[in-house]
XYZ file of C-alpha atoms in Angstrom:
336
model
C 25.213 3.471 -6.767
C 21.563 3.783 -6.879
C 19.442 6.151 -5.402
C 15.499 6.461 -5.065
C 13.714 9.369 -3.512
C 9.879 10.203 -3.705
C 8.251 12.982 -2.448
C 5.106 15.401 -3.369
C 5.807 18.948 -5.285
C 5.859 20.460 -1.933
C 8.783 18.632 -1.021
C 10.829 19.231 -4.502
C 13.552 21.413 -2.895
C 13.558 19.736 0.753
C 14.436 16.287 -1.520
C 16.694 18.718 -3.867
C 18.966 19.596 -0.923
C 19.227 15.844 -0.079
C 20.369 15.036 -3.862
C 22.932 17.840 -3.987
C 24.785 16.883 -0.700
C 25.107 13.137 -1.806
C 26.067 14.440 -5.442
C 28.724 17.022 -3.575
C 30.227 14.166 -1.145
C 30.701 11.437 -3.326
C 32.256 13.213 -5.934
C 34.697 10.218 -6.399
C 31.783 7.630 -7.189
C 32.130 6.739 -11.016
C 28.245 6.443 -10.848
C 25.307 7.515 -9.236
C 21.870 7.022 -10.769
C 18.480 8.288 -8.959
C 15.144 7.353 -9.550
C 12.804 9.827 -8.426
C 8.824 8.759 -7.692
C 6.895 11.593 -7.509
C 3.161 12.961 -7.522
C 1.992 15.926 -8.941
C 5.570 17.518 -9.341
C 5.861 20.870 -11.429
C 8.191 20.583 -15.058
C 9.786 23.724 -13.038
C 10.555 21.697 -10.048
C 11.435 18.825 -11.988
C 14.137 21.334 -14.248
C 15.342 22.149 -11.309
C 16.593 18.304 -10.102
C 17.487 17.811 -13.322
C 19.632 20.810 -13.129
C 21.272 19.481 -9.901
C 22.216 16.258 -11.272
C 23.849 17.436 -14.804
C 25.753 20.084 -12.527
C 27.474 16.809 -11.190
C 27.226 15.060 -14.287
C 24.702 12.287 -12.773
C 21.569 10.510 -14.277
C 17.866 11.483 -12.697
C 14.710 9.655 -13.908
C 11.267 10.656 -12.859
C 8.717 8.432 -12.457
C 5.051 8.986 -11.536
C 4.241 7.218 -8.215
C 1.333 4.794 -9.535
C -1.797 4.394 -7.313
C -1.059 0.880 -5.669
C -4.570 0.402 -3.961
C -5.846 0.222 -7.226
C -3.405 -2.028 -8.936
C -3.361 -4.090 -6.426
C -6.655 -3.934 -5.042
C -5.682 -3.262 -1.921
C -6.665 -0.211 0.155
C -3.457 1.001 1.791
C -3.979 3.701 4.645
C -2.029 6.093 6.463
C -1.508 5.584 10.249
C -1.125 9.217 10.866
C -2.773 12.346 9.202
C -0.648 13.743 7.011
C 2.008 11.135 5.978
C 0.464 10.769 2.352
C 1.889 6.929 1.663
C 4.671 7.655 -0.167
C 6.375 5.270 1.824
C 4.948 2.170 0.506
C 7.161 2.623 -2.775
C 9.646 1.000 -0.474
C 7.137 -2.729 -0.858
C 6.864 -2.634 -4.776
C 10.684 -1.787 -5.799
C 10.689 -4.556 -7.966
C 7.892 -3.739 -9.893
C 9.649 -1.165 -11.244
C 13.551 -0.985 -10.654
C 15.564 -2.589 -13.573
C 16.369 -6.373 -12.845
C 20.047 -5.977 -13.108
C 19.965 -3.508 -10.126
C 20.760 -5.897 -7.049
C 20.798 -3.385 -4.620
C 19.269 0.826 -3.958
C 19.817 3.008 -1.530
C 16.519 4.342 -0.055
C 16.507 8.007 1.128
C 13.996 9.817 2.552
C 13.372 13.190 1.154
C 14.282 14.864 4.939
C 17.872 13.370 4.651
C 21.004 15.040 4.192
C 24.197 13.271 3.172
C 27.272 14.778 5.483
C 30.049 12.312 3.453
C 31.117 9.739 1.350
C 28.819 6.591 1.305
C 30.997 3.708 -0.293
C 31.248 1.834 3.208
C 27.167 1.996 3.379
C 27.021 1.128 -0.668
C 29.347 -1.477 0.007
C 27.796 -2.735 3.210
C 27.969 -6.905 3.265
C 24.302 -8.186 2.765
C 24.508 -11.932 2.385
C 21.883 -13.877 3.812
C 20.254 -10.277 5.093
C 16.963 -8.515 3.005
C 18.212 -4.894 4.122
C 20.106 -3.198 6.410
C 19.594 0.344 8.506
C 19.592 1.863 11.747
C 18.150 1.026 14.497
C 15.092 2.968 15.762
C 15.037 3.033 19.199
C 11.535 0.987 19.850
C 10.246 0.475 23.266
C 8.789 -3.645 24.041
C 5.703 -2.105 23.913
C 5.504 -0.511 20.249
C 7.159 -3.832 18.507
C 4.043 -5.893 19.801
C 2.118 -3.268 18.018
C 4.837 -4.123 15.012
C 4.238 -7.501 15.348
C 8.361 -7.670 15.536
C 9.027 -11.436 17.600
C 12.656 -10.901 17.192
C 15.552 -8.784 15.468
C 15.997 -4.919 15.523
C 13.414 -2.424 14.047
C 15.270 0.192 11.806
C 14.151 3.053 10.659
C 12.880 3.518 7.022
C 14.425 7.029 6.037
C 17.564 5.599 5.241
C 17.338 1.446 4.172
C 19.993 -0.205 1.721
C 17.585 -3.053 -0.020
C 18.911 -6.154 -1.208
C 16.459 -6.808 -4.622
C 18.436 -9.863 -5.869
C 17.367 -11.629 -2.382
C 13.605 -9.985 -2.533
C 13.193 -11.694 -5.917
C 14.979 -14.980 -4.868
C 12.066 -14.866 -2.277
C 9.143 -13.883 -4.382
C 9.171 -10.909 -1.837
C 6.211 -9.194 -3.560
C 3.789 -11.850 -3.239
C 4.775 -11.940 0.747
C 3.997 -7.996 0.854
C 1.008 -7.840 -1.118
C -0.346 -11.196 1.744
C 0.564 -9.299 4.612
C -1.223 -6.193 3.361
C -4.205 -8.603 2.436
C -4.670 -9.978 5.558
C -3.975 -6.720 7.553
C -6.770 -4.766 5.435
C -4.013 -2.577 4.425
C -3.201 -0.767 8.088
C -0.119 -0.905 9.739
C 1.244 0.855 13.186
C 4.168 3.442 10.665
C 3.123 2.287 7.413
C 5.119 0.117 5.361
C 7.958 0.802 8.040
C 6.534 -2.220 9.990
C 5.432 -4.148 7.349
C 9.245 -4.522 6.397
C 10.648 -5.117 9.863
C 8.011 -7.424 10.646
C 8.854 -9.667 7.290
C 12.497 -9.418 7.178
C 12.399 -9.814 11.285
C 16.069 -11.303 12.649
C 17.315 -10.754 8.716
C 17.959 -6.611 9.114
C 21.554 -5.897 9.270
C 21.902 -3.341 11.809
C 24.278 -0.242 10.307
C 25.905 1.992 12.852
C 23.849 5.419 14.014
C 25.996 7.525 11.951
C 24.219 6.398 9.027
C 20.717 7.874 10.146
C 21.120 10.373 12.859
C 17.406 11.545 13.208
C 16.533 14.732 15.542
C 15.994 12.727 19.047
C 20.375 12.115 18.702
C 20.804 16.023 18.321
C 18.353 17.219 20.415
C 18.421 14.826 23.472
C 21.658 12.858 25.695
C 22.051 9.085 25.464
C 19.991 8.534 29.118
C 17.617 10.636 28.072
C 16.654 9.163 25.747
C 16.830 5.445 27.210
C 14.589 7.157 29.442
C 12.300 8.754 26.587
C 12.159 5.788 24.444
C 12.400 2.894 27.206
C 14.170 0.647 24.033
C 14.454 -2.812 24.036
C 17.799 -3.820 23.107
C 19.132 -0.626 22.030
C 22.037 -1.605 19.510
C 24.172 1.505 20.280
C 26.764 2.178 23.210
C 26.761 5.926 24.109
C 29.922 6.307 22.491
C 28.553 5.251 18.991
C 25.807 7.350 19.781
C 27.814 10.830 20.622
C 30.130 9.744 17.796
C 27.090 9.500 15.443
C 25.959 13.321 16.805
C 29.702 14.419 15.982
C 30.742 12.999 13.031
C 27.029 12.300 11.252
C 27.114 10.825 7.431
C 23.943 10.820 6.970
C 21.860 13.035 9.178
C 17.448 12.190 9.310
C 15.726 15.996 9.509
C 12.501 14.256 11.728
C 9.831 15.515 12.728
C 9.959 16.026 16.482
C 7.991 17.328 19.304
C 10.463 19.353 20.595
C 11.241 21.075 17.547
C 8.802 24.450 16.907
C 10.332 23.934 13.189
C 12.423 21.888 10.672
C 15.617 23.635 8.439
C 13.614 24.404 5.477
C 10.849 26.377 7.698
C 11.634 29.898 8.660
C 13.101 30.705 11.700
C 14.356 26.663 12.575
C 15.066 25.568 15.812
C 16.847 22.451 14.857
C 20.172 22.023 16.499
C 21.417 20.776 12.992
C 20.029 23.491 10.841
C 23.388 25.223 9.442
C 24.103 22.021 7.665
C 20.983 22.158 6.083
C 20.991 25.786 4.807
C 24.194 25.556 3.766
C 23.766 22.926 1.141
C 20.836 24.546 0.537
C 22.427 27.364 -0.470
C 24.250 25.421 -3.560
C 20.608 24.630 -4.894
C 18.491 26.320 -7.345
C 16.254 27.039 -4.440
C 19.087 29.446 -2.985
C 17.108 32.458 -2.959
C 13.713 30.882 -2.664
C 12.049 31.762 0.945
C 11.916 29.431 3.667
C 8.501 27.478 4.000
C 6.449 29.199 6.605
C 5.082 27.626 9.764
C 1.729 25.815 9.091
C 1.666 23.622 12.417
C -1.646 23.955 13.988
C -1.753 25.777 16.983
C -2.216 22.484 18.964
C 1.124 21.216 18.190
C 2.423 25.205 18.749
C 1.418 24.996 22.515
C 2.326 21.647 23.154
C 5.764 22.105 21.823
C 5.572 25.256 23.641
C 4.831 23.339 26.856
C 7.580 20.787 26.688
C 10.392 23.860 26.295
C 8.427 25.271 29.541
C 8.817 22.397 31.779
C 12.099 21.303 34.191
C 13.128 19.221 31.632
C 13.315 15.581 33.660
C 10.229 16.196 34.455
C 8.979 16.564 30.455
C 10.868 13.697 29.752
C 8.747 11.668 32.319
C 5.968 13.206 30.682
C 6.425 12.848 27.274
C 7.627 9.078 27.860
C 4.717 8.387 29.566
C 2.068 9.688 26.682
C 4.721 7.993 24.080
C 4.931 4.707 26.121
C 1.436 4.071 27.373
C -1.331 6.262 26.135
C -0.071 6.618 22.535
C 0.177 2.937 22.344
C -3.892 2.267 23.301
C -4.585 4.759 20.673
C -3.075 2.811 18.220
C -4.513 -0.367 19.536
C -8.014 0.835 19.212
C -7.192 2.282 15.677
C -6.034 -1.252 14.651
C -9.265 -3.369 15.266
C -11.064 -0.382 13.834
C -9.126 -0.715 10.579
C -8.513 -4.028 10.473
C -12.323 -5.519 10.569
């Protein structure tokens, strides 16, 4: 099986968690490499990984995530302050993954692996570019996507077919798209894959990427949060994807004060988290402390305050209608 994860030095032992629990529950794999892109990571921090992977006798190579808006000439932006582009990795994984590798697993950093992955490894992919889980996108937000058809996954966990990508010349179709967009898309390179591999995603069941909204909110809540367009996920998949979660997605979330690796976590799912964390060279290695500005504090605050149908109708509303202008304005301002 192979792996790739990227993150910044801040996010060595946040992504060092991750490695250990899919080391620790696939045990019975006779392989596992990772490929690691990175920026700016510490020889300590890097020790450390390495340390993880010979304690389960698996391979780790680092590489240095290259500056693609200067290879390619192309300047790539963020759509939101803070995300610092790791993501687009995801467009350029041939450039640099061996050519006999037909197929990686791509995990975000924030992911924890709850059990054995050889049905997801193993996962059919004929005719498809990638498969993952559905993201629960409203009609509204796959206009902004430019999605005509197909489901919209989510990009924290996506198993990548390469041998079809270079059958394709799947590059050359990226690096257009980017070209003609002036390098801004509504969630990054999230959309950009969606959009091109529209009605070719294979959709893997919710257990495979249960992301904070599934632990923190009931199935017609969030129907009624997200207002989805063909939602591909009864509520039983969905409660069995809560209870019995292989691969669980540590989001961010606006109803969550603060993530497992921040002190004093709200997340409904933290335990997991902290104990795996507790098998990692960052055992005894304080919590992160809180840096959310004290915007996102109170409004966090606020939503906890509320009758909670009635922040629901709230939130849904600034999700569904007024975030969605924002982003409409930022696009012809980027893309002139």
């Amino acid at each position: 099986m192979y792996v790739i994860y990227h993150s910044s030095d801040s996010f060595a032992s946040v992504t060092g968690v991750s490695m250990l629990s899919l080391f620790e529950n696939n045990k019975h794999m006779d392989e596992i490499q990772v490929l690691y892109i990175e920026r700016g990571m510490t020889e300590e921090n890097k020790d450390r990984l390495r340390q993880i992977a010979q304690q389960y006798g698996r391979s780790i190579e680092f590489m240095t995530m290259p500056n693609w808006s200067k290879k390619l000439d192309i300047q790539l932006k963020s759509c939101k302050t803070g995300w610092l582009g790791f993501g687009y990795n995801r467009l350029f994984l041939t450039e640099f993954v061996p050519e006999d590798v037909e197929r990686v697993l791509y995990l975000d950093s924030d992911t924890l692996v709850e059990g054995p992955l050889d049905e997801l490894w193993n996962t059919n992919l004929e005719g498809y570019y990638m498969a993952g889980v559905d993201d629960c996108l409203s009609s509204t937000y796959r206009k902004l996507v430019d999605l005509k058809e197909g489901t919209y996954c989510n990009a924290g966990v996506l198993l990548m077919n390469l041998k079809k990508w270079r059958e394709d010349d799947i590059l050359s179709v990226f690096i257009d798209v980017l070209k003609a967009n002036n390098g801004y898309f509504v969630f990054n390179e999230q959309s950009i894959l969606n959009s091109v591999f529209a009605g070719r995603v294979k959709v893997l069941h919710q257990k495979y990427n249960v992301n904070s909204l599934v632990y923190l909110f009931e199935y017609n809540e969030l129907m009624k949060l997200r207002k989805p367009k063909n939602f591909s996920y009864s509520p039983e998949e969905y409660y069995e994807a809560r209870n019995h979660p292989v691969l669980t997605h540590y989001t961010g979330n606006f109803y969550v004060h603060r993530r497992p690796w921040v002190e004093d976590s709200d997340h409904p799912h933290k335990d997991a988290f902290l104990r795996y964390r507790a098998m990692t060279p960052w055992a005894d290695t304080p919590l992160a402390p809180d840096t959310r500005d004290e915007g996102d504090k109170r409004h966090t605050e606020l939503c906890h305050k509320l009758p909670r149908g009635l922040m629901i109708r709230s939130v849904s509303f600034l999700y569904n209608r007024l975030r969605p202008a924002s982003f409409k304005r930022k696009i012809k301002q980027e893309r002139k």
